[in-house]
PDB file of C-alpha atoms in Angstrom:
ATOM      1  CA  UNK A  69       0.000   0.000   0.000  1.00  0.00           C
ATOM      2  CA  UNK A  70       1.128   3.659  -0.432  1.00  0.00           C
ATOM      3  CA  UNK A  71       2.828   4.477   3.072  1.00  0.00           C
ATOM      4  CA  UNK A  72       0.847   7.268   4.681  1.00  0.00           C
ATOM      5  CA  UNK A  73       3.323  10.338   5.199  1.00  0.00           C
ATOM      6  CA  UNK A  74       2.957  10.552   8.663  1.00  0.00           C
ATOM      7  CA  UNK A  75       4.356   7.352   9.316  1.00  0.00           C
ATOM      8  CA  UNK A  76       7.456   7.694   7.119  1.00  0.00           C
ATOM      9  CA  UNK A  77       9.568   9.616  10.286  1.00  0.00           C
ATOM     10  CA  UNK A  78       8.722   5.732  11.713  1.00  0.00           C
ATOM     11  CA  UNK A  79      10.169   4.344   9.097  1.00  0.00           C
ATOM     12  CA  UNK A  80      12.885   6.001   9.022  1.00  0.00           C
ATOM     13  CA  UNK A  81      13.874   5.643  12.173  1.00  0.00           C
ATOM     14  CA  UNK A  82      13.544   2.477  12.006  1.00  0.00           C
ATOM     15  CA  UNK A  83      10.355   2.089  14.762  1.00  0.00           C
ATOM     16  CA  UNK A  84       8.613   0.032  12.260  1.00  0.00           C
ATOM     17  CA  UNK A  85       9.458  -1.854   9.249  1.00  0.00           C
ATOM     18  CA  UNK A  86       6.666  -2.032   7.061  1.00  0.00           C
ATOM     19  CA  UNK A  87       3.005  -0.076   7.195  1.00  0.00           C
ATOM     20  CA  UNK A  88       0.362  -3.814   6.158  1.00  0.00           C
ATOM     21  CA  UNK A  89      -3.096  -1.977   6.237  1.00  0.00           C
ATOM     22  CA  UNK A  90      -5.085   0.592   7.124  1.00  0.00           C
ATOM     23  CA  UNK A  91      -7.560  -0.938  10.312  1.00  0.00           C
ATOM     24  CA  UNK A  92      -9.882   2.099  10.333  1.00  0.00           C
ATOM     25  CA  UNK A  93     -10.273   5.971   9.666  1.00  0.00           C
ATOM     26  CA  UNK A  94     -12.797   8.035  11.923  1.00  0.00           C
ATOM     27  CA  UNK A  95     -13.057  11.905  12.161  1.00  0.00           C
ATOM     28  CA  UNK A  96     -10.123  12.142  14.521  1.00  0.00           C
ATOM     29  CA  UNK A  97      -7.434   9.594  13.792  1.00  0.00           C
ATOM     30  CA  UNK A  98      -6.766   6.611  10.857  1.00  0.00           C
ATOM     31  CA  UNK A  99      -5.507   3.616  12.525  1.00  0.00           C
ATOM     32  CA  UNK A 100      -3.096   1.278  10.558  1.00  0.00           C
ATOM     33  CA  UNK A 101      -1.517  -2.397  11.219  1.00  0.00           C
ATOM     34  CA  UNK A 102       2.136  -2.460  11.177  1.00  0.00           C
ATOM     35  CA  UNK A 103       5.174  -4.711  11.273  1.00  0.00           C
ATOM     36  CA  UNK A 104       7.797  -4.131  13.660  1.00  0.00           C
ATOM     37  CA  UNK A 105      10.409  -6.777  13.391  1.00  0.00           C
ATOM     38  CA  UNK A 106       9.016  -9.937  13.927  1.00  0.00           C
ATOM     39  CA  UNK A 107       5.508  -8.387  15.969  1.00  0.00           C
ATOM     40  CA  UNK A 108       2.401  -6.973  14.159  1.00  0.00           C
ATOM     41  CA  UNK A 109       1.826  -4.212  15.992  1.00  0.00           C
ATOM     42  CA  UNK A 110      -0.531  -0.858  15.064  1.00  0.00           C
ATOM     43  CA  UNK A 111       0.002   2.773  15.101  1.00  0.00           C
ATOM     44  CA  UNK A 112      -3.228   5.790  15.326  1.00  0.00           C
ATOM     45  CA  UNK A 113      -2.557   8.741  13.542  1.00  0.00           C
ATOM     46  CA  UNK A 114      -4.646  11.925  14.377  1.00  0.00           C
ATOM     47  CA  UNK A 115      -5.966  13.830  11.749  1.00  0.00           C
ATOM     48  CA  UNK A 116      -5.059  17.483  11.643  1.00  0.00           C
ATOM     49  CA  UNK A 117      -7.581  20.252  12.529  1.00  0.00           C
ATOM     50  CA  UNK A 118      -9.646  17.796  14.550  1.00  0.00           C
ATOM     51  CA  UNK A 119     -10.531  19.011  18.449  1.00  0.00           C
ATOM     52  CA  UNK A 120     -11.640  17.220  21.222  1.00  0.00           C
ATOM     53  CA  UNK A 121     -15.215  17.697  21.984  1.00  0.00           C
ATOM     54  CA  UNK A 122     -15.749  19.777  25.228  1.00  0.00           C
ATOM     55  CA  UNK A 123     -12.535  21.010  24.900  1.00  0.00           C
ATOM     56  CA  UNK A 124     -11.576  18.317  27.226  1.00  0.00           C
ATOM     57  CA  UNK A 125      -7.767  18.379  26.052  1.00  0.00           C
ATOM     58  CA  UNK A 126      -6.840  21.679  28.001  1.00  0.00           C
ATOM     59  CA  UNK A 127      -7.970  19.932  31.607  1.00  0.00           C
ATOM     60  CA  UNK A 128      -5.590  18.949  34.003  1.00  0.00           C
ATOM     61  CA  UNK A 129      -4.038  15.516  33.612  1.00  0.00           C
ATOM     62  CA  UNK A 130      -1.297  13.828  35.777  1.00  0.00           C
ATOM     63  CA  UNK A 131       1.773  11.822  34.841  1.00  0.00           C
ATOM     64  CA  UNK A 132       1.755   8.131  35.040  1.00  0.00           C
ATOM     65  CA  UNK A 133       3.979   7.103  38.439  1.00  0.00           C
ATOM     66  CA  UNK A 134       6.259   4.614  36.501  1.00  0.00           C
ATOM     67  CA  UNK A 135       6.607   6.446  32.818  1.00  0.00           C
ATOM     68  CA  UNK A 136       7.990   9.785  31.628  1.00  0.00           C
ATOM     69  CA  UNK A 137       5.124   9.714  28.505  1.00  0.00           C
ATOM     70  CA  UNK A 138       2.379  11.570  30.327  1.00  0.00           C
ATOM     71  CA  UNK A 139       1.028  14.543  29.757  1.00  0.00           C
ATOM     72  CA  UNK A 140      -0.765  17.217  32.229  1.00  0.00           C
ATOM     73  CA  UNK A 141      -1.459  20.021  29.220  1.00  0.00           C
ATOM     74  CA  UNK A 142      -1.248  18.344  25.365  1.00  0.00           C
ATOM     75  CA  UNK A 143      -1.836  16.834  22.213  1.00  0.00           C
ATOM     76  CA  UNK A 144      -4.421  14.453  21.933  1.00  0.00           C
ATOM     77  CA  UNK A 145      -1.734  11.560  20.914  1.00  0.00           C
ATOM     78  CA  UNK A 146       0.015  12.568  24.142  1.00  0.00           C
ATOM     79  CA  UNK A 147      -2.616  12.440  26.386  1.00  0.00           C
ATOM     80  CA  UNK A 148      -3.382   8.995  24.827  1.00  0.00           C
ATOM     81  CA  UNK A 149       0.162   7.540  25.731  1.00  0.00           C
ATOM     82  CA  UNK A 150      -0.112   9.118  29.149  1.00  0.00           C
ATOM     83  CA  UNK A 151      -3.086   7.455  29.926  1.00  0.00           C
ATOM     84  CA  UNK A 152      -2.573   3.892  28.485  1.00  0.00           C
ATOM     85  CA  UNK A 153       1.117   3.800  30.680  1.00  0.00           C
ATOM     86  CA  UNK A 154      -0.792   5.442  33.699  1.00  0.00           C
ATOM     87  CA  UNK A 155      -3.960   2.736  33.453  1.00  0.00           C
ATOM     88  CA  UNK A 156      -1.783   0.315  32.567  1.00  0.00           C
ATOM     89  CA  UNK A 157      -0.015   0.139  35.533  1.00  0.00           C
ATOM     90  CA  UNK A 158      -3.325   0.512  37.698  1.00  0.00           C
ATOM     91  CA  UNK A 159      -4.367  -2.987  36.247  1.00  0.00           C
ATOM     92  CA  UNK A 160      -6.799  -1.744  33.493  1.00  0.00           C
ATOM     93  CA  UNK A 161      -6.799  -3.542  30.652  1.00  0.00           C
ATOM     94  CA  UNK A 162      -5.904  -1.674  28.130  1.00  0.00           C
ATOM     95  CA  UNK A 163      -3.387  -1.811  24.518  1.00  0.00           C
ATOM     96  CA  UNK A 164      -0.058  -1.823  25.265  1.00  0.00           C
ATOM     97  CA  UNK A 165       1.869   1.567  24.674  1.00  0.00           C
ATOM     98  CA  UNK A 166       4.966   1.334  22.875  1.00  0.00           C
ATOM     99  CA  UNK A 167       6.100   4.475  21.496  1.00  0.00           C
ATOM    100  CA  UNK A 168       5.229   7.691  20.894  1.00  0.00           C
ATOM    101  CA  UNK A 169       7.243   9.518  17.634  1.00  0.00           C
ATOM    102  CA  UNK A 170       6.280  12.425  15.785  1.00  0.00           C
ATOM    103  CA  UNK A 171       2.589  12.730  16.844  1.00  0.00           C
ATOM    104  CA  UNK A 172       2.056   9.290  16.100  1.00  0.00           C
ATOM    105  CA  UNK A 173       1.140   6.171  18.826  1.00  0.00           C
ATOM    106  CA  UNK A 174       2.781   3.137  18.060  1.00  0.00           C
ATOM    107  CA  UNK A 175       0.150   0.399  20.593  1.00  0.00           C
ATOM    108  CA  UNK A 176      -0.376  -3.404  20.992  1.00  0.00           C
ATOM    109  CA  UNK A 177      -2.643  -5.251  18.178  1.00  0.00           C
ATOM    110  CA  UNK A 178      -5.224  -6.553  19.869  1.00  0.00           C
ATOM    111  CA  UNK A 179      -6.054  -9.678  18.555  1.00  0.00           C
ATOM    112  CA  UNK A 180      -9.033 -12.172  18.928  1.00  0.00           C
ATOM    113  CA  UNK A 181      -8.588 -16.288  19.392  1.00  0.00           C
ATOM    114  CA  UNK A 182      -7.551 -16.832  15.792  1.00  0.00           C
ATOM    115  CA  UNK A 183      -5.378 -14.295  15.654  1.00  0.00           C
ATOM    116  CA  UNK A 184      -7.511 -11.837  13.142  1.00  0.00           C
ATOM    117  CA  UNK A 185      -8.191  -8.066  14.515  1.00  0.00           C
ATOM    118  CA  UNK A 186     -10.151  -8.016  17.505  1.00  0.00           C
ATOM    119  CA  UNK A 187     -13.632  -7.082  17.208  1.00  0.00           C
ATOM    120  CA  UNK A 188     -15.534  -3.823  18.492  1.00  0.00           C
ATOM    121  CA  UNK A 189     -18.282  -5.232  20.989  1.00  0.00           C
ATOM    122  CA  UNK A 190     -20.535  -2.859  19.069  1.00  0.00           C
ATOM    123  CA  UNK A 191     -20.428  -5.482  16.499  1.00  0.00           C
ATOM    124  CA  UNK A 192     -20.967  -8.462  18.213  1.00  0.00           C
ATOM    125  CA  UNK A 193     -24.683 -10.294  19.283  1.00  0.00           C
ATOM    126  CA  UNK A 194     -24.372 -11.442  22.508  1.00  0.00           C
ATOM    127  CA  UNK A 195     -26.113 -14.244  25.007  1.00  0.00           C
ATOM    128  CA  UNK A 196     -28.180 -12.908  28.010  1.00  0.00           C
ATOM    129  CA  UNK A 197     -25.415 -14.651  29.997  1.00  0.00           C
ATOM    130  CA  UNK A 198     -22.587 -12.580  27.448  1.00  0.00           C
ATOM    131  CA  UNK A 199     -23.696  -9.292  28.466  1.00  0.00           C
ATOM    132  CA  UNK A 200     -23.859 -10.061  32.094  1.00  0.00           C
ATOM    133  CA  UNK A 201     -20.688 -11.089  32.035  1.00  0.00           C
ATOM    134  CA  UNK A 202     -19.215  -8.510  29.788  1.00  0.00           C
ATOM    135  CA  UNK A 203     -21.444  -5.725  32.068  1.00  0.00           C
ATOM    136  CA  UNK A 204     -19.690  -7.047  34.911  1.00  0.00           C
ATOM    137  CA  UNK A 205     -16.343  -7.084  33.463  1.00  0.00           C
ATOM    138  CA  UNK A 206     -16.211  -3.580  32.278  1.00  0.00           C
ATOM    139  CA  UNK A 207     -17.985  -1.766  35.689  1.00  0.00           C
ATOM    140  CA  UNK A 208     -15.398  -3.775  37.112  1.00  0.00           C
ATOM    141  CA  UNK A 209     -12.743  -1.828  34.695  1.00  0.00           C
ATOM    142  CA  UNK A 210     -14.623   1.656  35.764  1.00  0.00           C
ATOM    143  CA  UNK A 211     -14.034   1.038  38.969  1.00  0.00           C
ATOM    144  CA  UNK A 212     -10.374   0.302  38.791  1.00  0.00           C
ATOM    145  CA  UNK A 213     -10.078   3.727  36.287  1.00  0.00           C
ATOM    146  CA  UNK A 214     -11.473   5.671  38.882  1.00  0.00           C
ATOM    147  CA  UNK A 215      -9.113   4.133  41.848  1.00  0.00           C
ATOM    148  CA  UNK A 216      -6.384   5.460  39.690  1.00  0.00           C
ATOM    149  CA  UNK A 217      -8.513   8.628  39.521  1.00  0.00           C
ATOM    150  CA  UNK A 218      -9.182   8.223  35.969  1.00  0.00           C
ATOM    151  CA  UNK A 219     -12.818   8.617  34.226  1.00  0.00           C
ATOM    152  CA  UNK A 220     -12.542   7.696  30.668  1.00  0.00           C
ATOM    153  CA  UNK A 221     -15.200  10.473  29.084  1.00  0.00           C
ATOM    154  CA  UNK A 222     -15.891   8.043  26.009  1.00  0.00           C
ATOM    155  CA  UNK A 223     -16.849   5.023  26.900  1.00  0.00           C
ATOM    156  CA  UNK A 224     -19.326   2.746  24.783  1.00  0.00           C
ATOM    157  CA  UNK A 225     -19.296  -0.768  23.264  1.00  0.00           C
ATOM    158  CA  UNK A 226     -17.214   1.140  20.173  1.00  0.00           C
ATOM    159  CA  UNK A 227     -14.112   1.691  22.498  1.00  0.00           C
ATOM    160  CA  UNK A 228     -14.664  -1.529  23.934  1.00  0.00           C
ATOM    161  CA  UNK A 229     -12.567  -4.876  21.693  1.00  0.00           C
ATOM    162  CA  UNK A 230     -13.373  -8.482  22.208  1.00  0.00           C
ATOM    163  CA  UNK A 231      -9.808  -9.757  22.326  1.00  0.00           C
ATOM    164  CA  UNK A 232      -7.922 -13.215  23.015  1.00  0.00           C
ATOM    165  CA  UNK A 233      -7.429 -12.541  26.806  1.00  0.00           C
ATOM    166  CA  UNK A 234     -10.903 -10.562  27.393  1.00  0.00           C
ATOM    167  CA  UNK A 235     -12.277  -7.074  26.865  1.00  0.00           C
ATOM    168  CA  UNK A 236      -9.884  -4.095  26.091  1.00  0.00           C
ATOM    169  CA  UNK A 237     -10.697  -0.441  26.514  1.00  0.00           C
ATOM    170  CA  UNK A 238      -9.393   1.645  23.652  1.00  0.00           C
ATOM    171  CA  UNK A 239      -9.252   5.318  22.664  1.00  0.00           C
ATOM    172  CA  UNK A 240      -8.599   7.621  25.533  1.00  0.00           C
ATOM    173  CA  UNK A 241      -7.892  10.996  24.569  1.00  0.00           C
ATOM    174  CA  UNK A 242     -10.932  12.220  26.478  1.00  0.00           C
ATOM    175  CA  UNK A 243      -9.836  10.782  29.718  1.00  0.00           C
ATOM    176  CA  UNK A 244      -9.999  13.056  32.727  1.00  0.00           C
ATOM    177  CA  UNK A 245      -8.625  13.693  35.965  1.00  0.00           C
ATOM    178  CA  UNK A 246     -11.394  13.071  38.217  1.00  0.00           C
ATOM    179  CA  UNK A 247      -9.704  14.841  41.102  1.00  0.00           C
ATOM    180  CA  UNK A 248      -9.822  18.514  39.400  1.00  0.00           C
ATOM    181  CA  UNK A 249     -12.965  17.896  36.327  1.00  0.00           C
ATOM    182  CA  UNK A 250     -15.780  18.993  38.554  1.00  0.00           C
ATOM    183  CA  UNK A 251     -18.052  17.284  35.676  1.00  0.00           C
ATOM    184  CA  UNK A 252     -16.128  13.900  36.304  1.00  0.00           C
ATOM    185  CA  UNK A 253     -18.972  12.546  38.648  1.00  0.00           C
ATOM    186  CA  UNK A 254     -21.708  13.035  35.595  1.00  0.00           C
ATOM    187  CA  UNK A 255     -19.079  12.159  32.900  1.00  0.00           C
ATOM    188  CA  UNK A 256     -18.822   8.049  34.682  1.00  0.00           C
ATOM    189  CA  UNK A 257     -22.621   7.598  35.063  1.00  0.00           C
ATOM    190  CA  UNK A 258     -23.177   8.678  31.723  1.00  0.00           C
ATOM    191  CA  UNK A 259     -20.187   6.123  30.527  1.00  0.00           C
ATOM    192  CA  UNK A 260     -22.208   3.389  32.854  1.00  0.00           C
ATOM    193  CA  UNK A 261     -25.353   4.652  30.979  1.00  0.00           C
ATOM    194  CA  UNK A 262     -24.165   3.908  27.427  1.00  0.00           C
ATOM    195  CA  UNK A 263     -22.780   0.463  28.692  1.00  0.00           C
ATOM    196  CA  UNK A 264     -25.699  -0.300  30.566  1.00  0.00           C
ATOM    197  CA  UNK A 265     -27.784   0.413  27.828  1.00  0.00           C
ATOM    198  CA  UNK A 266     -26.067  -1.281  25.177  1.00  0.00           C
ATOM    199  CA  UNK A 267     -26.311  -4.605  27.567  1.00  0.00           C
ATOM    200  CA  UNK A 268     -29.660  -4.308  28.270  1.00  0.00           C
ATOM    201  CA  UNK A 269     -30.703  -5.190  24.921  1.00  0.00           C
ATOM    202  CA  UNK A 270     -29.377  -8.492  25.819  1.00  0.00           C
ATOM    203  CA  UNK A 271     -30.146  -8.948  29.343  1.00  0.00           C
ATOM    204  CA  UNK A 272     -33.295  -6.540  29.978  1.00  0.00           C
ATOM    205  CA  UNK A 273     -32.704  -7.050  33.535  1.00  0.00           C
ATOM    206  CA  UNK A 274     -29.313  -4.721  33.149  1.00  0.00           C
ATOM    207  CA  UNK A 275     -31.394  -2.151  32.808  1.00  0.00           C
ATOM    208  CA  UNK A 276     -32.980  -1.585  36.520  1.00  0.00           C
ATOM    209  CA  UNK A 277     -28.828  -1.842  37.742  1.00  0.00           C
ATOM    210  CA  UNK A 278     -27.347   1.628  38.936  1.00  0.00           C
ATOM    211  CA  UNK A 279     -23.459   1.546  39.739  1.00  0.00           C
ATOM    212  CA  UNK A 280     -22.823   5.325  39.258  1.00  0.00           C
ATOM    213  CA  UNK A 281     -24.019   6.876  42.340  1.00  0.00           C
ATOM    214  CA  UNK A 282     -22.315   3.629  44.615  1.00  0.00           C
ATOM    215  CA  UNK A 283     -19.345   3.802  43.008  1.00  0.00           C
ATOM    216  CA  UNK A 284     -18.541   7.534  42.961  1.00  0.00           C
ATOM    217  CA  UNK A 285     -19.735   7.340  46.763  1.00  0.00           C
ATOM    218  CA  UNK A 286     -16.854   4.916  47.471  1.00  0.00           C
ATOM    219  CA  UNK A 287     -14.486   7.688  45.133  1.00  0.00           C
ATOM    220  CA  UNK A 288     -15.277  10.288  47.146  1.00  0.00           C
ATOM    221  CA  UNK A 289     -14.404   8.124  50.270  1.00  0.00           C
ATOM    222  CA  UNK A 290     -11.523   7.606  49.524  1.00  0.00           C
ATOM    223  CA  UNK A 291     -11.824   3.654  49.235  1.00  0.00           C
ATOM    224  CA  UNK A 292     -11.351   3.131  45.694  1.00  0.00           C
ATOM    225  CA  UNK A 293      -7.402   3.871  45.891  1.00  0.00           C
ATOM    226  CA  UNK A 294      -5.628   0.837  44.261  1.00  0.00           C
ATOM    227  CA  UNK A 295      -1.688  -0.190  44.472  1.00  0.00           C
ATOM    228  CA  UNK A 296      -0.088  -0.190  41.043  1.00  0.00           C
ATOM    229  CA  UNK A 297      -0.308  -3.880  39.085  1.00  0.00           C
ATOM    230  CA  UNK A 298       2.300  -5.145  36.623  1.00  0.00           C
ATOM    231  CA  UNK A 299       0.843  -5.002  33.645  1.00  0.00           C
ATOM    232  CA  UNK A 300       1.074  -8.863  32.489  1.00  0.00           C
ATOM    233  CA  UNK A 301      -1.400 -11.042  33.750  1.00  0.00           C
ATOM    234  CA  UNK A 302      -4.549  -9.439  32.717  1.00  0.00           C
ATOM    235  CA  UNK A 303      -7.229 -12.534  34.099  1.00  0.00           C
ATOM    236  CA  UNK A 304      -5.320 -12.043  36.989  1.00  0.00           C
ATOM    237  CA  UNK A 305      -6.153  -8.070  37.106  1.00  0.00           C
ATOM    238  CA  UNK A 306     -10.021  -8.597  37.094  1.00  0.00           C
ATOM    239  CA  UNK A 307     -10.075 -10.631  39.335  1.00  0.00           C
ATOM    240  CA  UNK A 308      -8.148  -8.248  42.030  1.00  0.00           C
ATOM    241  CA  UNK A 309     -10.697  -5.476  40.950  1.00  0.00           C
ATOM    242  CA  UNK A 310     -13.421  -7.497  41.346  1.00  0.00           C
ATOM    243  CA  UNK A 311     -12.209  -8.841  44.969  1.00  0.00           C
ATOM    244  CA  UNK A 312     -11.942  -4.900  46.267  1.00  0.00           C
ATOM    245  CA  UNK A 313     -14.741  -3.970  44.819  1.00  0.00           C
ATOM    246  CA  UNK A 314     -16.797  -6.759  46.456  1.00  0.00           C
ATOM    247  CA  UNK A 315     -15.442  -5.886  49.580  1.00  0.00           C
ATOM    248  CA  UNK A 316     -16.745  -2.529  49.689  1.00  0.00           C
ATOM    249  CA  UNK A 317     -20.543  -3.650  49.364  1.00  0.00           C
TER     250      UNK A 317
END
């Protein structure tokens, strides 16, 4: 394919080897599948000119503990890389962050159990007992975002991918500081709202469930606070959130 010119600085400096496909293009970034070395790996490129709606970019975020890639007042693409190290190491699953080189992210694939790109959960029909699950699974994820002091701003079943080892929350450069957004307590229910409704087309039951107001209770008490988790073992992640968060009912 013709290489994309924002990814020939990668090229050249040798970060990847060859540009495969293009995965997707939206109004704010084109993502593409790349091969670094013997890895297939993927890199998002914004598109100029685009904004974040609210304005949501100039609010205060903070540094991840363990990497120098965050960013408290940035680009989009560095926000992004902040927050994928920072949740990262708070045990949300999440792609992996590799690099960050001329305004472009260079993240995991996520793949599914065959190895193809991992679906959107938008485009997936799911069992009763599916959405249950995958309703648990991701308030579980909220939960652990917002011990790190992280709300996500975005979240629906088209940030959510069905991959090998589980779900995967993806695009975050509308992720805010829930410490210093004063609109972060309405910005999580209405991410819970778009899950929950989503799920309750499968499980109608879903639908009567309300985790927002409990859980940003527990925020503001101060017992959401989580210690950092290495990063590998993802089955092993969920079930630590969902251990502290059982304890607190």
């Amino acid at each position: 394919m013709k290489i994309p010119e924002r990814l020939r600085p990668l090229l050249e400096e040798g970060l990847i080897d060859e540009v495969i496909c293009q995965l997707m293009s939206g109004k704010e970034a084109a993502v593409y599948m790349v091969r670094c070395g013997g890895e297939i790996r993927c890199t998002k490129v914004y598109k100029d000119g685009c904004k974040l709606r609210g304005c949501r970019r100039e609010r205060l975020l903070v540094r991840p503990d363990y990497y120098d890639c965050g960013a408290r007042q940035g680009s989009r693409q560095e926000i992004e890389a902040g927050m994928l190290c920072r949740l990262a190491m708070a045990g949300v699953t999440v792609p992996r962050f590799y690099n960050l080189f001329a305004g472009v992210l260079l993240m995991e694939l996520i793949t599914d159990p065959l190895g193809y790109v991992a679906p959107q959960l938008s485009s997936v029909a799911l069992t009763p007992m599916q959405a249950r699950e995958y309703h648990k699974i991701l308030i579980d994820q909220i939960v652990c975002m917002l011990g790190a002091g992280i709300v996500h701003g975005d979240l629906s079943p088209y940030n959510v991918l069905i991959g090998e080892q589980g779900l995967v929350i993806i695009d975050l450069p509308q992720a805010i500081n829930a410490d210093t957004d004063y609109q972060a307590r309405y910005i999580i229910k209405r991410d819970i709202d778009h899950l929950t409704a989503y799920f309750s087309r499968f499980a109608p039951e879903l639908a009567q469930s309300d985790y927002a107001s409990e859980i940003w209770t527990y925020y503001q008490r101060g017992k959401l606070n989580m210690p950092p988790i290495p990063y590998s073992g993802r089955a092993n992640r969920l079930k630590i959130v969902s251990r502290h968060f059982a304890g607190l009912n």
